[in-house]
C-alpha cells in the first residue's frame, strides 16, 4: 500500500470513529496508535511517549489552567452579572442599546475566559431573559448572543489559540495579540449592524421605559465601577506582558490571582464557588491536554508517512491550484466540518495536514491561526449542525424554537464572512499588533 493510501485510510478511519460518537482524543489517538504499531511495530510506541514528553515540557501550557480558573472565578462569583447591570443602565436609552451592551458583555467575558461556551452560558442566562422581557425581537437577540459568544475563541486569552500554538509551534503571545484587532473589529461590526438595524426598525430593539432610565448619577457611577472591575483585572494581566515586564505564564498567574482576590474582597468567594472553579478548571485542562497529546501523536505519524508533501504535490503540481485557491479551499473545508465538529476537533483533525502546507505555500502561520479561528466562528453558527445553534437551543427558553435560532444567525454570519475577507485581503489587521509589540 502506498503512503498516500495509508494516510487516506488513517484520515477516513478517524472521521468514521468521530461520527460514531467516540471522544475526540480517543478517536484521533487510537487511530494514530494503531497506525504507528502497524507501520513500525513496537518502535511505534515511541511516538506517544515523545508526544507526551513534548507536551509536559511545553512551558506556555501552564497558561491554560490559569486562564480557565480566572474565567470561572469571574463567572461563578457573579462578577459578570455586574457587567450586564452596567450595560443595562448606560446603554438602555439607545435604540437596540441592550443588544449592543450584550455584545460588550460578550467581549469582556471573552477577555475573562477564552471559551465560547462560557460566553454562551452567561449570555443565555443573564442577557437573554432581560432582552425578551423588554420586548426585543427574539430572532435578533438569539443571533446577538450566538455571534457575541463566538468571540471567546478569538479575543485573548483564547484557549483555542493556545491549542493552535502548540500544534503549529507558534508563539502563544503573538497569536493572542494577533486576535485582538480582528476580535474588536468584528465586535464593532456587530454593534454597527445592530444599531443601524434597530434605527431602521425600532420595534426590534426598543429603548428602556423612562422609569427604568431614571437612575441616580451615584448609582450609575457605582455600577460603572463594578463593571470596570473585569477591565482592571484584564489590564493587570496584559499590561505587564505587553510591556515585557512579565512572561506569558507569569501574566496568567497574575490574572488568576487578581480575579481570586477580587472575588474574596467582594465577599463572593465561598467554599462552594471555589470548589466548582477548581473542578471545572481541572476537567477542561485535562480534556485539552488529552486532545493535544492525541493530535501530536497523529501528526507525528503523518509526518513519518510524508503525507503532507504528497498533498502539497497533488494540489500545486497535479491540479495546478494557486496558493490562494488552496487557502480558500481549506477555509471552505472548515465550514463543512463545522456542521458536525467543534473547534478543537476540527483543529486536531486537519492541523497535521494544513499547518505544514500553509507554511510550504509561503503564508504566515500566525495570520493563518487568526483565519482558522474566524472561520471556526462562522462554522459554529452555520446550519444545519452548527455547534452554537444547539448550545443556544439547550439554553434558550421554550418560546424560542429551532426555526427562530436558524433564522437569527444569517445577518451575523454575513458580517463575519465580511470580516474574514478583510483579514485575508489585509493581513496587517491581524499582524500589526504582534509586529509592533515584538518588534520593539
GROMACS .gro file of C-alpha atoms in nm:
model
  440
    1UNK     CA    1   0.000   0.000   0.000
    2UNK     CA    2   0.133   0.346  -0.090
    3UNK     CA    3   0.196   0.607   0.177
    4UNK     CA    4  -0.081   0.822   0.025
    5UNK     CA    5  -0.331   0.538   0.063
    6UNK     CA    6  -0.220   0.477   0.423
    7UNK     CA    7  -0.271   0.846   0.501
    8UNK     CA    8  -0.615   0.839   0.338
    9UNK     CA    9  -0.707   0.526   0.535
   10UNK     CA   10  -0.598   0.692   0.861
   11UNK     CA   11  -0.796   1.007   0.789
   12UNK     CA   12  -1.114   0.820   0.687
   13UNK     CA   13  -1.085   0.587   0.990
   14UNK     CA   14  -1.058   0.885   1.222
   15UNK     CA   15  -1.364   1.053   1.068
   16UNK     CA   16  -1.562   0.729   1.097
   17UNK     CA   17  -1.465   0.698   1.465
   18UNK     CA   18  -1.577   1.055   1.530
   19UNK     CA   19  -1.910   1.000   1.355
   20UNK     CA   20  -1.981   0.705   1.586
   21UNK     CA   21  -1.970   0.943   1.882
   22UNK     CA   22  -1.629   0.848   2.024
   23UNK     CA   23  -1.442   1.105   2.230
   24UNK     CA   24  -1.219   1.326   2.019
   25UNK     CA   25  -0.890   1.231   2.185
   26UNK     CA   26  -0.983   0.859   2.176
   27UNK     CA   27  -1.067   0.863   1.805
   28UNK     CA   28  -0.759   1.059   1.699
   29UNK     CA   29  -0.513   0.896   1.938
   30UNK     CA   30  -0.650   0.546   1.880
   31UNK     CA   31  -0.610   0.568   1.502
   32UNK     CA   32  -0.260   0.711   1.544
   33UNK     CA   33  -0.158   0.433   1.784
   34UNK     CA   34  -0.289   0.151   1.561
   35UNK     CA   35  -0.124   0.304   1.253
   36UNK     CA   36   0.210   0.352   1.432
   37UNK     CA   37   0.218  -0.009   1.558
   38UNK     CA   38   0.116  -0.144   1.214
   39UNK     CA   39   0.380   0.061   1.031
   40UNK     CA   40   0.677   0.041   1.266
   41UNK     CA   41   0.600  -0.242   1.509
   42UNK     CA   42   0.698  -0.197   1.873
   43UNK     CA   43   0.910   0.102   1.775
   44UNK     CA   44   0.582   0.287   1.712
   45UNK     CA   45   0.529   0.307   2.087
   46UNK     CA   46   0.797   0.577   2.098
   47UNK     CA   47   0.560   0.819   1.920
   48UNK     CA   48   0.306   0.873   2.203
   49UNK     CA   49   0.592   0.876   2.456
   50UNK     CA   50   0.773   1.150   2.262
   51UNK     CA   51   0.445   1.342   2.224
   52UNK     CA   52   0.379   1.321   2.600
   53UNK     CA   53   0.730   1.447   2.679
   54UNK     CA   54   0.688   1.735   2.433
   55UNK     CA   55   0.357   1.825   2.597
   56UNK     CA   56   0.498   1.813   2.951
   57UNK     CA   57   0.795   2.031   2.853
   58UNK     CA   58   0.583   2.296   2.679
   59UNK     CA   59   0.609   2.572   2.938
   60UNK     CA   60   0.339   2.805   2.793
   61UNK     CA   61   0.081   2.529   2.852
   62UNK     CA   62   0.079   2.643   3.217
   63UNK     CA   63  -0.128   2.941   3.099
   64UNK     CA   64  -0.418   2.710   3.014
   65UNK     CA   65  -0.536   2.622   3.370
   66UNK     CA   66  -0.458   2.974   3.491
   67UNK     CA   67  -0.688   3.145   3.241
   68UNK     CA   68  -0.961   2.884   3.273
   69UNK     CA   69  -0.955   2.928   3.653
   70UNK     CA   70  -0.969   3.306   3.615
   71UNK     CA   71  -1.270   3.282   3.387
   72UNK     CA   72  -1.462   3.050   3.618
   73UNK     CA   73  -1.386   3.266   3.923
   74UNK     CA   74  -1.530   3.573   3.749
   75UNK     CA   75  -1.828   3.378   3.621
   76UNK     CA   76  -1.918   3.179   3.934
   77UNK     CA   77  -1.869   3.476   4.166
   78UNK     CA   78  -2.129   3.671   3.959
   79UNK     CA   79  -1.887   3.949   3.869
   80UNK     CA   80  -2.015   3.905   3.512
   81UNK     CA   81  -2.366   3.994   3.637
   82UNK     CA   82  -2.233   4.335   3.743
   83UNK     CA   83  -2.113   4.389   3.388
   84UNK     CA   84  -2.460   4.340   3.247
   85UNK     CA   85  -2.619   4.569   3.503
   86UNK     CA   86  -2.372   4.838   3.396
   87UNK     CA   87  -2.457   4.796   3.026
   88UNK     CA   88  -2.827   4.782   3.113
   89UNK     CA   89  -2.820   5.126   3.277
   90UNK     CA   90  -2.574   5.301   3.047
   91UNK     CA   91  -2.691   5.164   2.710
   92UNK     CA   92  -3.067   5.131   2.778
   93UNK     CA   93  -3.167   5.476   2.644
   94UNK     CA   94  -3.033   5.389   2.297
   95UNK     CA   95  -3.247   5.200   2.045
   96UNK     CA   96  -3.105   4.849   2.047
   97UNK     CA   97  -2.884   4.956   2.338
   98UNK     CA   98  -2.927   4.642   2.546
   99UNK     CA   99  -2.829   4.427   2.247
  100UNK     CA  100  -2.525   4.648   2.192
  101UNK     CA  101  -2.445   4.616   2.562
  102UNK     CA  102  -2.473   4.238   2.529
  103UNK     CA  103  -2.200   4.245   2.262
  104UNK     CA  104  -1.986   4.449   2.504
  105UNK     CA  105  -2.060   4.195   2.777
  106UNK     CA  106  -1.953   3.912   2.545
  107UNK     CA  107  -1.624   4.085   2.458
  108UNK     CA  108  -1.538   4.130   2.825
  109UNK     CA  109  -1.645   3.773   2.910
  110UNK     CA  110  -1.419   3.654   2.627
  111UNK     CA  111  -1.132   3.852   2.776
  112UNK     CA  112  -1.204   3.686   3.110
  113UNK     CA  113  -1.244   3.327   2.997
  114UNK     CA  114  -1.132   3.244   2.642
  115UNK     CA  115  -1.406   2.984   2.583
  116UNK     CA  116  -1.709   3.022   2.355
  117UNK     CA  117  -1.923   2.802   2.580
  118UNK     CA  118  -1.871   3.036   2.878
  119UNK     CA  119  -1.991   3.338   2.679
  120UNK     CA  120  -2.294   3.146   2.554
  121UNK     CA  121  -2.385   3.033   2.906
  122UNK     CA  122  -2.357   3.384   3.053
  123UNK     CA  123  -2.541   3.545   2.761
  124UNK     CA  124  -2.825   3.291   2.764
  125UNK     CA  125  -2.876   3.301   3.142
  126UNK     CA  126  -2.820   3.672   3.214
  127UNK     CA  127  -2.888   3.872   2.897
  128UNK     CA  128  -3.147   3.668   2.706
  129UNK     CA  129  -3.430   3.675   2.967
  130UNK     CA  130  -3.381   4.050   3.019
  131UNK     CA  131  -3.387   4.125   2.646
  132UNK     CA  132  -3.700   3.917   2.586
  133UNK     CA  133  -3.878   4.071   2.886
  134UNK     CA  134  -3.819   4.418   2.745
  135UNK     CA  135  -3.974   4.340   2.409
  136UNK     CA  136  -3.664   4.276   2.198
  137UNK     CA  137  -3.723   4.064   1.887
  138UNK     CA  138  -3.642   3.704   1.976
  139UNK     CA  139  -3.462   3.634   1.649
  140UNK     CA  140  -3.248   3.943   1.690
  141UNK     CA  141  -3.141   3.860   2.045
  142UNK     CA  142  -3.064   3.493   1.984
  143UNK     CA  143  -2.843   3.599   1.693
  144UNK     CA  144  -2.672   3.860   1.913
  145UNK     CA  145  -2.588   3.607   2.185
  146UNK     CA  146  -2.463   3.343   1.940
  147UNK     CA  147  -2.247   3.593   1.749
  148UNK     CA  148  -2.113   3.755   2.065
  149UNK     CA  149  -2.025   3.425   2.232
  150UNK     CA  150  -1.821   3.320   1.928
  151UNK     CA  151  -1.573   3.600   2.012
  152UNK     CA  152  -1.449   3.388   2.303
  153UNK     CA  153  -1.219   3.184   2.078
  154UNK     CA  154  -1.061   3.493   1.916
  155UNK     CA  155  -1.022   3.762   2.184
  156UNK     CA  156  -0.730   3.683   2.419
  157UNK     CA  157  -0.684   3.482   2.630
  158UNK     CA  158  -0.822   3.240   2.371
  159UNK     CA  159  -0.783   2.877   2.479
  160UNK     CA  160  -0.823   2.762   2.117
  161UNK     CA  161  -0.527   2.976   2.010
  162UNK     CA  162  -0.319   2.811   2.283
  163UNK     CA  163  -0.404   2.475   2.127
  164UNK     CA  164  -0.321   2.606   1.777
  165UNK     CA  165   0.010   2.744   1.906
  166UNK     CA  166   0.105   2.403   2.042
  167UNK     CA  167   0.024   2.218   1.720
  168UNK     CA  168   0.163   2.483   1.482
  169UNK     CA  169   0.468   2.552   1.705
  170UNK     CA  170   0.399   2.927   1.708
  171UNK     CA  171   0.435   3.174   1.999
  172UNK     CA  172   0.116   3.199   2.205
  173UNK     CA  173   0.179   3.567   2.281
  174UNK     CA  174   0.195   3.661   1.914
  175UNK     CA  175  -0.123   3.466   1.837
  176UNK     CA  176  -0.313   3.633   2.119
  177UNK     CA  177  -0.202   3.978   2.009
  178UNK     CA  178  -0.296   3.887   1.651
  179UNK     CA  179  -0.652   3.814   1.768
  180UNK     CA  180  -0.704   4.149   1.945
  181UNK     CA  181  -0.769   4.381   1.648
  182UNK     CA  182  -0.975   4.129   1.443
  183UNK     CA  183  -1.182   4.047   1.753
  184UNK     CA  184  -1.253   4.412   1.833
  185UNK     CA  185  -1.317   4.484   1.463
  186UNK     CA  186  -1.574   4.205   1.447
  187UNK     CA  187  -1.742   4.321   1.768
  188UNK     CA  188  -1.760   4.675   1.626
  189UNK     CA  189  -1.916   4.542   1.305
  190UNK     CA  190  -2.180   4.359   1.512
  191UNK     CA  191  -2.254   4.680   1.705
  192UNK     CA  192  -2.287   4.886   1.385
  193UNK     CA  193  -2.523   4.628   1.235
  194UNK     CA  194  -2.742   4.618   1.549
  195UNK     CA  195  -2.755   4.999   1.576
  196UNK     CA  196  -2.843   5.052   1.208
  197UNK     CA  197  -3.099   4.771   1.206
  198UNK     CA  198  -3.271   4.899   1.521
  199UNK     CA  199  -3.273   5.256   1.390
  200UNK     CA  200  -3.447   5.135   1.074
  201UNK     CA  201  -3.687   4.906   1.264
  202UNK     CA  202  -3.717   5.039   1.624
  203UNK     CA  203  -3.952   4.756   1.727
  204UNK     CA  204  -3.661   4.510   1.707
  205UNK     CA  205  -3.482   4.681   1.998
  206UNK     CA  206  -3.698   4.929   2.192
  207UNK     CA  207  -3.543   5.176   2.431
  208UNK     CA  208  -3.590   5.127   2.805
  209UNK     CA  209  -3.902   5.281   2.963
  210UNK     CA  210  -3.848   5.623   3.122
  211UNK     CA  211  -3.900   5.491   3.477
  212UNK     CA  212  -3.615   5.239   3.430
  213UNK     CA  213  -3.385   5.507   3.289
  214UNK     CA  214  -3.432   5.734   3.590
  215UNK     CA  215  -3.131   5.607   3.780
  216UNK     CA  216  -2.937   5.843   4.004
  217UNK     CA  217  -2.593   5.955   3.893
  218UNK     CA  218  -2.440   5.799   4.205
  219UNK     CA  219  -2.596   5.461   4.121
  220UNK     CA  220  -2.474   5.489   3.761
  221UNK     CA  221  -2.118   5.555   3.878
  222UNK     CA  222  -2.138   5.267   4.126
  223UNK     CA  223  -2.244   5.029   3.850
  224UNK     CA  224  -1.974   5.169   3.623
  225UNK     CA  225  -1.714   5.093   3.888
  226UNK     CA  226  -1.844   4.738   3.930
  227UNK     CA  227  -1.844   4.685   3.554
  228UNK     CA  228  -1.494   4.822   3.513
  229UNK     CA  229  -1.352   4.565   3.758
  230UNK     CA  230  -1.304   4.294   3.490
  231UNK     CA  231  -1.122   4.550   3.274
  232UNK     CA  232  -0.891   4.627   3.567
  233UNK     CA  233  -0.821   4.254   3.612
  234UNK     CA  234  -0.750   4.219   3.240
  235UNK     CA  235  -0.520   4.523   3.246
  236UNK     CA  236  -0.319   4.397   3.546
  237UNK     CA  237  -0.258   4.080   3.348
  238UNK     CA  238  -0.191   4.211   2.995
  239UNK     CA  239  -0.009   4.541   3.052
  240UNK     CA  240   0.300   4.382   3.217
  241UNK     CA  241   0.309   4.118   2.942
  242UNK     CA  242   0.278   4.364   2.652
  243UNK     CA  243   0.549   4.585   2.805
  244UNK     CA  244   0.782   4.288   2.852
  245UNK     CA  245   0.787   4.305   3.231
  246UNK     CA  246   0.649   3.952   3.274
  247UNK     CA  247   0.638   3.633   3.072
  248UNK     CA  248   0.312   3.492   2.942
  249UNK     CA  249   0.293   3.232   3.220
  250UNK     CA  250   0.363   3.493   3.488
  251UNK     CA  251   0.090   3.718   3.344
  252UNK     CA  252  -0.161   3.432   3.351
  253UNK     CA  253  -0.077   3.370   3.718
  254UNK     CA  254  -0.127   3.743   3.791
  255UNK     CA  255  -0.467   3.732   3.617
  256UNK     CA  256  -0.583   3.426   3.810
  257UNK     CA  257  -0.466   3.566   4.145
  258UNK     CA  258  -0.619   3.911   4.078
  259UNK     CA  259  -0.956   3.757   3.991
  260UNK     CA  260  -0.946   3.542   4.305
  261UNK     CA  261  -0.859   3.839   4.528
  262UNK     CA  262  -1.135   4.048   4.368
  263UNK     CA  263  -1.391   3.776   4.438
  264UNK     CA  264  -1.268   3.749   4.800
  265UNK     CA  265  -1.286   4.127   4.854
  266UNK     CA  266  -1.641   4.135   4.717
  267UNK     CA  267  -1.724   3.850   4.961
  268UNK     CA  268  -1.836   3.618   4.683
  269UNK     CA  269  -1.565   3.352   4.709
  270UNK     CA  270  -1.750   3.088   4.907
  271UNK     CA  271  -1.620   2.734   4.950
  272UNK     CA  272  -1.881   2.607   4.700
  273UNK     CA  273  -1.769   2.861   4.437
  274UNK     CA  274  -1.403   2.777   4.495
  275UNK     CA  275  -1.465   2.402   4.464
  276UNK     CA  276  -1.669   2.450   4.145
  277UNK     CA  277  -1.394   2.663   3.990
  278UNK     CA  278  -1.124   2.407   4.073
  279UNK     CA  279  -1.328   2.111   3.943
  280UNK     CA  280  -1.416   2.285   3.616
  281UNK     CA  281  -1.059   2.404   3.566
  282UNK     CA  282  -0.921   2.053   3.620
  283UNK     CA  283  -1.179   1.893   3.388
  284UNK     CA  284  -1.127   2.134   3.097
  285UNK     CA  285  -0.746   2.145   3.134
  286UNK     CA  286  -0.723   1.764   3.129
  287UNK     CA  287  -0.955   1.748   2.827
  288UNK     CA  288  -0.735   1.986   2.631
  289UNK     CA  289  -0.415   1.807   2.730
  290UNK     CA  290  -0.551   1.470   2.614
  291UNK     CA  291  -0.657   1.624   2.283
  292UNK     CA  292  -0.317   1.791   2.232
  293UNK     CA  293  -0.141   1.463   2.311
  294UNK     CA  294  -0.356   1.274   2.057
  295UNK     CA  295  -0.302   1.545   1.793
  296UNK     CA  296   0.076   1.540   1.839
  297UNK     CA  297   0.082   1.161   1.800
  298UNK     CA  298  -0.137   1.172   1.491
  299UNK     CA  299   0.077   1.448   1.339
  300UNK     CA  300   0.396   1.252   1.406
  301UNK     CA  301   0.263   0.951   1.212
  302UNK     CA  302   0.156   1.178   0.925
  303UNK     CA  303   0.499   1.341   0.916
  304UNK     CA  304   0.661   0.997   0.909
  305UNK     CA  305   0.448   0.897   0.610
  306UNK     CA  306   0.532   1.211   0.414
  307UNK     CA  307   0.159   1.269   0.362
  308UNK     CA  308   0.186   1.647   0.378
  309UNK     CA  309   0.437   1.657   0.093
  310UNK     CA  310   0.216   1.426  -0.116
  311UNK     CA  311  -0.087   1.651  -0.065
  312UNK     CA  312   0.114   1.963  -0.149
  313UNK     CA  313   0.229   1.796  -0.473
  314UNK     CA  314  -0.130   1.696  -0.555
  315UNK     CA  315  -0.265   2.049  -0.517
  316UNK     CA  316   0.019   2.252  -0.669
  317UNK     CA  317   0.158   2.025  -0.942
  318UNK     CA  318  -0.114   1.780  -1.046
  319UNK     CA  319  -0.416   2.008  -1.004
  320UNK     CA  320  -0.227   2.332  -1.071
  321UNK     CA  321  -0.402   2.532  -0.797
  322UNK     CA  322  -0.258   2.864  -0.683
  323UNK     CA  323  -0.166   2.912  -0.315
  324UNK     CA  324  -0.468   3.141  -0.261
  325UNK     CA  325  -0.709   2.890  -0.416
  326UNK     CA  326  -0.571   2.619  -0.186
  327UNK     CA  327  -0.610   2.851   0.115
  328UNK     CA  328  -0.972   2.927   0.027
  329UNK     CA  329  -1.047   2.554  -0.015
  330UNK     CA  330  -0.904   2.498   0.334
  331UNK     CA  331  -1.137   2.759   0.480
  332UNK     CA  332  -1.437   2.604   0.299
  333UNK     CA  333  -1.344   2.264   0.445
  334UNK     CA  334  -1.355   2.418   0.796
  335UNK     CA  335  -1.707   2.546   0.724
  336UNK     CA  336  -1.817   2.198   0.616
  337UNK     CA  337  -1.657   2.026   0.917
  338UNK     CA  338  -1.804   2.286   1.149
  339UNK     CA  339  -2.151   2.149   1.077
  340UNK     CA  340  -2.075   1.846   1.294
  341UNK     CA  341  -1.749   1.911   1.486
  342UNK     CA  342  -1.637   2.168   1.743
  343UNK     CA  343  -1.334   2.395   1.701
  344UNK     CA  344  -1.093   2.170   1.891
  345UNK     CA  345  -1.183   1.860   1.692
  346UNK     CA  346  -1.153   2.049   1.362
  347UNK     CA  347  -0.810   2.178   1.452
  348UNK     CA  348  -0.658   1.849   1.565
  349UNK     CA  349  -0.804   1.662   1.265
  350UNK     CA  350  -0.666   1.887   0.992
  351UNK     CA  351  -0.370   2.059   1.160
  352UNK     CA  352  -0.124   1.780   1.070
  353UNK     CA  353  -0.217   1.843   0.706
  354UNK     CA  354  -0.294   2.213   0.687
  355UNK     CA  355  -0.029   2.378   0.904
  356UNK     CA  356   0.278   2.239   0.718
  357UNK     CA  357   0.100   2.301   0.386
  358UNK     CA  358   0.026   2.664   0.477
  359UNK     CA  359   0.394   2.714   0.569
  360UNK     CA  360   0.506   2.546   0.244
  361UNK     CA  361   0.279   2.779   0.043
  362UNK     CA  362   0.454   3.080   0.198
  363UNK     CA  363   0.179   3.212   0.427
  364UNK     CA  364   0.235   3.343   0.781
  365UNK     CA  365   0.127   3.082   1.038
  366UNK     CA  366   0.027   3.345   1.297
  367UNK     CA  367  -0.200   3.512   1.041
  368UNK     CA  368  -0.339   3.172   0.942
  369UNK     CA  369  -0.419   3.098   1.306
  370UNK     CA  370  -0.649   3.402   1.307
  371UNK     CA  371  -0.807   3.293   0.976
  372UNK     CA  372  -0.871   2.946   1.118
  373UNK     CA  373  -1.029   3.092   1.431
  374UNK     CA  374  -1.260   3.331   1.242
  375UNK     CA  375  -1.365   3.053   1.003
  376UNK     CA  376  -1.437   2.833   1.304
  377UNK     CA  377  -1.658   3.108   1.448
  378UNK     CA  378  -1.858   3.109   1.124
  379UNK     CA  379  -1.879   2.729   1.122
  380UNK     CA  380  -2.012   2.740   1.479
  381UNK     CA  381  -2.319   2.929   1.354
  382UNK     CA  382  -2.379   2.760   1.019
  383UNK     CA  383  -2.681   2.529   0.979
  384UNK     CA  384  -2.773   2.251   0.984
  385UNK     CA  385  -2.548   2.135   1.271
  386UNK     CA  386  -2.355   2.439   1.389
  387UNK     CA  387  -2.219   2.392   1.741
  388UNK     CA  388  -2.358   2.721   1.875
  389UNK     CA  389  -2.704   2.652   1.730
  390UNK     CA  390  -2.756   2.351   1.953
  391UNK     CA  391  -2.597   2.518   2.256
  392UNK     CA  392  -2.845   2.802   2.208
  393UNK     CA  393  -3.136   2.560   2.181
  394UNK     CA  394  -3.029   2.384   2.502
  395UNK     CA  395  -3.013   2.711   2.697
  396UNK     CA  396  -3.296   2.915   2.540
  397UNK     CA  397  -3.649   2.935   2.687
  398UNK     CA  398  -3.928   2.726   2.527
  399UNK     CA  399  -4.073   3.017   2.327
  400UNK     CA  400  -3.759   3.026   2.109
  401UNK     CA  401  -3.783   2.748   1.853
  402UNK     CA  402  -3.510   2.587   1.645
  403UNK     CA  403  -3.653   2.772   1.346
  404UNK     CA  404  -3.603   3.103   1.528
  405UNK     CA  405  -3.244   3.010   1.609
  406UNK     CA  406  -3.168   2.914   1.247
  407UNK     CA  407  -3.333   3.233   1.123
  408UNK     CA  408  -3.142   3.456   1.365
  409UNK     CA  409  -2.786   3.397   1.251
  410UNK     CA  410  -2.798   3.491   0.880
  411UNK     CA  411  -2.700   3.863   0.911
  412UNK     CA  412  -2.430   3.789   1.169
  413UNK     CA  413  -2.275   3.515   0.952
  414UNK     CA  414  -2.260   3.765   0.663
  415UNK     CA  415  -2.085   4.018   0.890
  416UNK     CA  416  -1.833   3.752   0.995
  417UNK     CA  417  -1.767   3.649   0.634
  418UNK     CA  418  -1.700   4.015   0.553
  419UNK     CA  419  -1.458   4.033   0.848
  420UNK     CA  420  -1.283   3.716   0.727
  421UNK     CA  421  -1.246   3.861   0.377
  422UNK     CA  422  -1.096   4.183   0.519
  423UNK     CA  423  -0.841   3.989   0.724
  424UNK     CA  424  -0.746   3.779   0.420
  425UNK     CA  425  -0.710   4.085   0.194
  426UNK     CA  426  -0.533   4.296   0.458
  427UNK     CA  427  -0.315   4.062   0.672
  428UNK     CA  428  -0.185   4.356   0.877
  429UNK     CA  429  -0.522   4.373   1.055
  430UNK     CA  430  -0.402   4.063   1.240
  431UNK     CA  431  -0.025   4.110   1.220
  432UNK     CA  432   0.018   4.479   1.305
  433UNK     CA  433  -0.012   4.447   1.685
  434UNK     CA  434   0.223   4.145   1.730
  435UNK     CA  435   0.473   4.305   1.489
  436UNK     CA  436   0.459   4.630   1.688
  437UNK     CA  437   0.494   4.467   2.033
  438UNK     CA  438   0.754   4.207   1.944
  439UNK     CA  439   0.931   4.439   1.701
  440UNK     CA  440   1.024   4.663   1.992
   0.00000   0.00000   0.00000
